[in-house]
Short mmCIF file of C-alpha atoms in Angstrom, two decimals:
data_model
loop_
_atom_site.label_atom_id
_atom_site.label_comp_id
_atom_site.label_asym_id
_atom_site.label_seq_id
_atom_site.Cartn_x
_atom_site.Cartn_y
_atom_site.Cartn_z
CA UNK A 1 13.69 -22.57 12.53
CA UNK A 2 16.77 -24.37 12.19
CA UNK A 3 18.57 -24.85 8.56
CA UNK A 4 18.63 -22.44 5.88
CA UNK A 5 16.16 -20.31 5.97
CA UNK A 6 16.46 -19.06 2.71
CA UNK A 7 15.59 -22.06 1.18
CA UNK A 8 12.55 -22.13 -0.40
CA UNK A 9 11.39 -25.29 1.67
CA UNK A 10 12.12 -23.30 4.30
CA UNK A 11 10.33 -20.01 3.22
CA UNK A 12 6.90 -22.61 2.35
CA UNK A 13 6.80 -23.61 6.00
CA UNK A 14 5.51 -20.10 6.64
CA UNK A 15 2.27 -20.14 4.85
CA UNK A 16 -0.75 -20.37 6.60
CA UNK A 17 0.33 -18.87 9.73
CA UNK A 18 -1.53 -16.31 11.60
CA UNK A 19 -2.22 -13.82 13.50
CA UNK A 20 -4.66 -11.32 15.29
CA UNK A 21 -4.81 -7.53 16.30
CA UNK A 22 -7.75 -5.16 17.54
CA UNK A 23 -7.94 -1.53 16.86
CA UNK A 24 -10.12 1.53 16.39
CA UNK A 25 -10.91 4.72 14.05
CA UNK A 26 -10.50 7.65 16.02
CA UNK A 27 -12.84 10.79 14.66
CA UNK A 28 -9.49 12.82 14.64
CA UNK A 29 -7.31 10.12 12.49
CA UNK A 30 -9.96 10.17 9.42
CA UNK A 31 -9.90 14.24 9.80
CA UNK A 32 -5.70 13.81 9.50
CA UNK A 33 -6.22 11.67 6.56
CA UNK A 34 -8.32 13.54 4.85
CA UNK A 35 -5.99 16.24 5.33
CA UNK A 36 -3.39 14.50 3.14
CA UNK A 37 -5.68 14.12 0.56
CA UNK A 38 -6.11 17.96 0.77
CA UNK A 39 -9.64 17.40 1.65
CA UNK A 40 -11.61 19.89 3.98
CA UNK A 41 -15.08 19.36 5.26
CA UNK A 42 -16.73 18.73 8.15
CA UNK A 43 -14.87 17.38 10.73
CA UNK A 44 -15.36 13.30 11.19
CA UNK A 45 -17.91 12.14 13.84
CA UNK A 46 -18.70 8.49 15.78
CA UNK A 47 -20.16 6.85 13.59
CA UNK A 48 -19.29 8.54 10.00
CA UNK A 49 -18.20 6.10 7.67
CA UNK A 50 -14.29 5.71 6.88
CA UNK A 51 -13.23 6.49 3.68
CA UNK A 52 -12.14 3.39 1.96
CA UNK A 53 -8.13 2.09 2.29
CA UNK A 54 -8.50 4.33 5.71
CA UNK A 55 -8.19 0.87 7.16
CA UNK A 56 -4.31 1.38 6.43
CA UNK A 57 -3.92 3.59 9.29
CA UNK A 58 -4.92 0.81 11.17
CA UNK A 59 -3.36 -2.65 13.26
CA UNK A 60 0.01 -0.85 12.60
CA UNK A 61 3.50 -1.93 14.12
CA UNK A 62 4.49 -1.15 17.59
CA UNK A 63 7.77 -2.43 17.21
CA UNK A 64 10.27 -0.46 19.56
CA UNK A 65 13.24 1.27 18.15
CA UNK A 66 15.67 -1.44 19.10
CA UNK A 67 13.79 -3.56 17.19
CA UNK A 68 14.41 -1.93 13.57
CA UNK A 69 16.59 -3.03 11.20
CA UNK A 70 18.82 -1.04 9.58
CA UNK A 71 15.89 0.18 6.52
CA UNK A 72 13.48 1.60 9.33
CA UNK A 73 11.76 -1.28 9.26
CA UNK A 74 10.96 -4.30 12.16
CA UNK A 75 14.06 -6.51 11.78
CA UNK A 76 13.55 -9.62 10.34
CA UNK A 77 11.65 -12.38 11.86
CA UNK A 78 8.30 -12.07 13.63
CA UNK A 79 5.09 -12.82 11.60
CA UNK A 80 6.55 -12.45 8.26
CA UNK A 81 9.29 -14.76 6.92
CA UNK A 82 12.71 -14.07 7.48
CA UNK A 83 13.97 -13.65 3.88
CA UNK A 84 17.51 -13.18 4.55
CA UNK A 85 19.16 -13.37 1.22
CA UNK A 86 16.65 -10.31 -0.28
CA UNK A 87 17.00 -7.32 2.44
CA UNK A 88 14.86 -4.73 0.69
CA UNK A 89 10.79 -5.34 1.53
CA UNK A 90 8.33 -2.78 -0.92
CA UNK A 91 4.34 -2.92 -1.26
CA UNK A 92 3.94 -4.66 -4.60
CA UNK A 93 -0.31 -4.45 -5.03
CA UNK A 94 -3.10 -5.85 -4.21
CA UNK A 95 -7.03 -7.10 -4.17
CA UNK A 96 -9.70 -5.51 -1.76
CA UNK A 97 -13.27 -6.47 -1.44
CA UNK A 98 -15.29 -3.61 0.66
CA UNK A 99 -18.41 -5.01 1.86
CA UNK A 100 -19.79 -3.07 4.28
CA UNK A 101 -18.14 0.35 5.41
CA UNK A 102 -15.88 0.41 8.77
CA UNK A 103 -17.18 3.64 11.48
CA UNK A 104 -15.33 6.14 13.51
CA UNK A 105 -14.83 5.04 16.96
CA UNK A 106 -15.63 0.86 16.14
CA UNK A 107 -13.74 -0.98 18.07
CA UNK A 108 -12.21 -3.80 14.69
CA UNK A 109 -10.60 -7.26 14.70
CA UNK A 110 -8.36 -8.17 11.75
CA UNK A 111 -6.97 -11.47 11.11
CA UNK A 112 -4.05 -12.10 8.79
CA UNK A 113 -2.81 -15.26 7.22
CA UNK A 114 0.18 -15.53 4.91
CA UNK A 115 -1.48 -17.26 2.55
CA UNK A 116 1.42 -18.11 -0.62
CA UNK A 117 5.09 -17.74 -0.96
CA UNK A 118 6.49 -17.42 -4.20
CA UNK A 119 10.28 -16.71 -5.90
CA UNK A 120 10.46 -15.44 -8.81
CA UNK A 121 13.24 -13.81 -10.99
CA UNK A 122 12.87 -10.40 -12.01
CA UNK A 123 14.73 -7.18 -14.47
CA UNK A 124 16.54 -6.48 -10.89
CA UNK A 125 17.87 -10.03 -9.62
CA UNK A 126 15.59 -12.49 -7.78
CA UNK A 127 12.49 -11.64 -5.85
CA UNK A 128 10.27 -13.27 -3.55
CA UNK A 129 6.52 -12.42 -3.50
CA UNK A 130 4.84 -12.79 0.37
CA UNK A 131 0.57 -12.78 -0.22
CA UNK A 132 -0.96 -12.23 3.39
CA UNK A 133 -4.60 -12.27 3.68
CA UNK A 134 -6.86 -9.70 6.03
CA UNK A 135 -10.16 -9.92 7.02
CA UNK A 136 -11.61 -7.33 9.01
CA UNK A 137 -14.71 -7.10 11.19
CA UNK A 138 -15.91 -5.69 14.60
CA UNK A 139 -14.50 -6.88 17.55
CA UNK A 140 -17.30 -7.74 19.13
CA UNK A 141 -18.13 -10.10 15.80
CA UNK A 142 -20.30 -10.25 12.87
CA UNK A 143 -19.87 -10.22 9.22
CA UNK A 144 -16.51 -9.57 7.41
CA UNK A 145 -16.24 -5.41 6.40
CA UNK A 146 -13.36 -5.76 4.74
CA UNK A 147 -10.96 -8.49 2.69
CA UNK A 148 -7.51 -7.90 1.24
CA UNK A 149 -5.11 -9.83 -0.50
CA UNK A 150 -1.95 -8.02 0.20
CA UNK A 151 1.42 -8.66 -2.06
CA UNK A 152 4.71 -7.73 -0.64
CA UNK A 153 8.34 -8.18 -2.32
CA UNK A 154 11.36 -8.87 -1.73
CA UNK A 155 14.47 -8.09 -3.51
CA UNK A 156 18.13 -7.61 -3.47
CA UNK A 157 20.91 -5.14 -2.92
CA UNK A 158 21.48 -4.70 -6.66
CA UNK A 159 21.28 -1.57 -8.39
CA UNK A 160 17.71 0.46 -8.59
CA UNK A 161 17.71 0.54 -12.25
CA UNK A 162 15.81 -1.55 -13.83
CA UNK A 163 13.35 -1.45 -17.47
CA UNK A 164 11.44 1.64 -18.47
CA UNK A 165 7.81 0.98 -17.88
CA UNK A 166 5.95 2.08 -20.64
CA UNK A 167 4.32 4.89 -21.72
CA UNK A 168 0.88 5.43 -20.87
CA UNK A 169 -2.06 8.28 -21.97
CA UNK A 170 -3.44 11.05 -20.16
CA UNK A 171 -6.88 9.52 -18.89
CA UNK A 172 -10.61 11.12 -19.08
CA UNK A 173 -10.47 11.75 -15.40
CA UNK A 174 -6.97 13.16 -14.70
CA UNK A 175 -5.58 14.75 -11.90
CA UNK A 176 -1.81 15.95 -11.12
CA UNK A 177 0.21 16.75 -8.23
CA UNK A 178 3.82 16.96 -6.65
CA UNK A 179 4.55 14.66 -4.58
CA UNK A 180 6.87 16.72 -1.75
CA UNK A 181 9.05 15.40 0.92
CA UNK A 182 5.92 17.10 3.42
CA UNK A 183 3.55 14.99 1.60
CA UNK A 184 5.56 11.84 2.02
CA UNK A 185 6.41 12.41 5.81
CA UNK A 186 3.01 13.12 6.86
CA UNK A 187 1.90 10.17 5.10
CA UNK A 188 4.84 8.01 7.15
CA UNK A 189 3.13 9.92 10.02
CA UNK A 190 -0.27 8.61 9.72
CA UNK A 191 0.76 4.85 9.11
CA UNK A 192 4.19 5.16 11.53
CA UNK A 193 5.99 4.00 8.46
CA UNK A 194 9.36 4.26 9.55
CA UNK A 195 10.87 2.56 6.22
CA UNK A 196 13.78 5.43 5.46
CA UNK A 197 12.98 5.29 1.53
CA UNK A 198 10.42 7.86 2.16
CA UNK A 199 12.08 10.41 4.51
CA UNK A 200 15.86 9.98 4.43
CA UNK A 201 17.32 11.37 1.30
CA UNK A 202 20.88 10.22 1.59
CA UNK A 203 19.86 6.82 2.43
CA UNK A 204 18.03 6.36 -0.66
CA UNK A 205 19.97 7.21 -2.81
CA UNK A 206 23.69 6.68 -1.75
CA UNK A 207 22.43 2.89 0.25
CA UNK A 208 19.22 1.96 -2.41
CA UNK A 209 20.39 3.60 -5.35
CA UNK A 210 17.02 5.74 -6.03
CA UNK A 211 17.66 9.60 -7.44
CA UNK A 212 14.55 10.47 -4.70
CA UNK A 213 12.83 10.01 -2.13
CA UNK A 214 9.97 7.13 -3.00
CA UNK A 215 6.66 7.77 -2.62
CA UNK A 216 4.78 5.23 -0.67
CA UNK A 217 2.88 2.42 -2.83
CA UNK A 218 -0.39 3.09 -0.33
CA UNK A 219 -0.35 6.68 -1.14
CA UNK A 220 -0.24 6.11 -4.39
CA UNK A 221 -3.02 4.05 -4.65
CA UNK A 222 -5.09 6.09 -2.28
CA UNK A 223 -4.81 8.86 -4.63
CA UNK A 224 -5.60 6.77 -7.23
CA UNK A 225 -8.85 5.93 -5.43
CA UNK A 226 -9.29 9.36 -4.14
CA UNK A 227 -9.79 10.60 -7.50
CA UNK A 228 -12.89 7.83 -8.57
CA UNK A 229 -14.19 9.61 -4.90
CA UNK A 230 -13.82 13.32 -6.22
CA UNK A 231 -15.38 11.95 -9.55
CA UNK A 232 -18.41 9.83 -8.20
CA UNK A 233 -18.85 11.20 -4.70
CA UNK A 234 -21.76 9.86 -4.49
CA UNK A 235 -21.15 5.91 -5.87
CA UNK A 236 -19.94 3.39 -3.31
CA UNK A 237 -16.67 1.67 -3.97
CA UNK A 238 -17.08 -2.32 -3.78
CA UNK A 239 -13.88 -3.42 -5.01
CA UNK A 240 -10.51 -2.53 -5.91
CA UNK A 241 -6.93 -3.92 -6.88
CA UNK A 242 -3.55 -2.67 -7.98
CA UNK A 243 -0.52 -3.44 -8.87
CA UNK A 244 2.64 -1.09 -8.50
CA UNK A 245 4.82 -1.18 -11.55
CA UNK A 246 7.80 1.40 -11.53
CA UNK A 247 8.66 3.85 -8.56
CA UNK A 248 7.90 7.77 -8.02
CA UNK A 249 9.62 9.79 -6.42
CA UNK A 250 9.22 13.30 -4.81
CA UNK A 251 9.92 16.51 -6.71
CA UNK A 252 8.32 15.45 -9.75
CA UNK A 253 4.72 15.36 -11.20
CA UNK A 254 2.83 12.24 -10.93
CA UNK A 255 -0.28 12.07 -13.28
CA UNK A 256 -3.48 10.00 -11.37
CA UNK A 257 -5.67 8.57 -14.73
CA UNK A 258 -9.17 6.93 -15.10
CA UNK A 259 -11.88 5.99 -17.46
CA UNK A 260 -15.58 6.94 -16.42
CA UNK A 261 -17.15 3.39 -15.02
CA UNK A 262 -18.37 0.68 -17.37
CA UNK A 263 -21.92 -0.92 -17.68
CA UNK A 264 -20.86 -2.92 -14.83
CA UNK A 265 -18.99 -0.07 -12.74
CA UNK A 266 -15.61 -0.61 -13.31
CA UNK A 267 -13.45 1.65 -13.46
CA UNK A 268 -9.82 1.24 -15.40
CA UNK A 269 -7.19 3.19 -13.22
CA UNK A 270 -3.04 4.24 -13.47
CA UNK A 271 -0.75 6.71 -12.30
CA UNK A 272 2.19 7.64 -14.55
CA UNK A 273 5.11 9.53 -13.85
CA UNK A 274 6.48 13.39 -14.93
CA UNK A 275 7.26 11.71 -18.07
CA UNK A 276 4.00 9.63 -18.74
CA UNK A 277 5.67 5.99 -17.93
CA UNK A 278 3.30 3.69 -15.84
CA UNK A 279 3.51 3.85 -12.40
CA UNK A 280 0.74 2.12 -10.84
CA UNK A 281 -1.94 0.27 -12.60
CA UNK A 282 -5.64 -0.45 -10.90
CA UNK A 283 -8.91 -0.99 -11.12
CA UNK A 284 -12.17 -0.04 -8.59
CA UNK A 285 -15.77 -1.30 -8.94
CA UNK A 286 -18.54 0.45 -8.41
CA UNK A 287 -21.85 -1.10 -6.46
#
């Protein structure tokens, strides 16, 4: 594209582009993921249903190592637009709809679309909000599984400080754990995240400005939904969104909250930090 491509004219001319990839659930990848969950059970079959947000080991990068940028992550360019002036790229939330349950050993289809660009200004400088949407289904066709709206930001290079979040109380359903920097790689592992925030401890925080290492927005939320699983192992998840509002970072507690579901199975969710500020905020339905 010729011009500035920071501009947001520029940045709009990226919405509604696409793109395709095919991949598959290996038996062995939902046994590693539930191992991160410190889960043990029987070990995962063809066939067995995935867990839900499994789908995020899936359709992930191949990009070779010459072409990372300088973050860990696939230099600029590609599918995604090429927001130049805002170098740091973070999971901000999203929307899920599960409508049927994806199987070990299907051979899937997803199709993404960036579907809005937006800039906004934020505590920490300017931002710019990319919304891609996925649909997932088998690749031999059929009816969508799976649809996500998918929010990523974009920031600058200024300092990591930014607002407290607030405060938020210890939920009826409650479960707490330290995140380590084991935790965090194995999670990289799974979903060959190679963004440094969540492995390289002197990039962090002498190049980001973070006291820790981060712990990944997908884990969080995973945990998040982990815990409705532990707490209704038997109801079936039909929906879920969240929104990440401050970071976490290994070392120190994280809290995972929820209220028991509503007459119409939903089911308030957040995480809060060693000190009880808000972290991530959700919500699942049950049906």
């Amino acid at each position: 594209m010729a011009g500035n491509t920071d501009a947001p004219q520029d940045l709009a001319a990226w919405i509604g582009r696409s793109t395709e990839q095919e991949d598959s659930i290996a038996p062995g990848l939902l046994d590693r993921f539930a191992a991160v969950l410190d889960r043990s059970g029987t070990p995962a079959r063809p066939g067995d249903a995935a867990p839900p947000l499994a789908h995020w080991l899936l359709f992930l990068s191949d990009t070779p190592q010459s072409g990372l940028g300088p973050d860990g992550h696939p230099a600029r360019g590609g599918f995604l637009p090429p927001v130049h002036d805002l170098p740091r790229r973070m999971w901000a939330g999203g929307r899920l709809q599960f409508h049927a349950p994806l199987r070990a050993g299907e051979a899937l289809r997803r199709r993404s679309v960036i579907k809005a660009i937006e800039r906004r200004e934020g505590a920490s400088g300017p931002l710019v909000f990319v919304t891609l949407r996925h649909e997932i289904g088998a690749a031999a066709g059929g009816p969508t599984l799976l649809t996500e709206e998918h929010d990523i930001v974009y920031r600058g290079t200024e300092g990591a400080a930014v607002k407290p979040a607030p405060e938020a109380p210890r939920g009826e359903w409650h479960r707490s754990l330290v995140p380590d920097a084991v935790l965090l790689f194995r999670y990289s592992a799974l979903t060959f995240n190679g963004h440094r925030i969540h492995y390289d401890r002197d990039y962090v925080t002498t190049i980001e400005g973070y006291p820790g290492l981060i712990v990944h927005g997908p884990l969080t939320a995973t945990l998040l939904l982990d815990l409705v699983r532990r707490q209704q192992p038997e109801g079936r998840i039909a929906a879920f969104s969240f929104r990440a509002v401050s970071p976490l970072f290994d070392g120190a507690a994280m809290h995972l909250n929820a209220t028991p579901p509503d007459a119409e199975g939903r089911i308030a969710l957040w995480a809060t930090n060693d000190t009880g500020r808000l972290a991530m905020r959700g919500e699942a339905r049950l049906g």
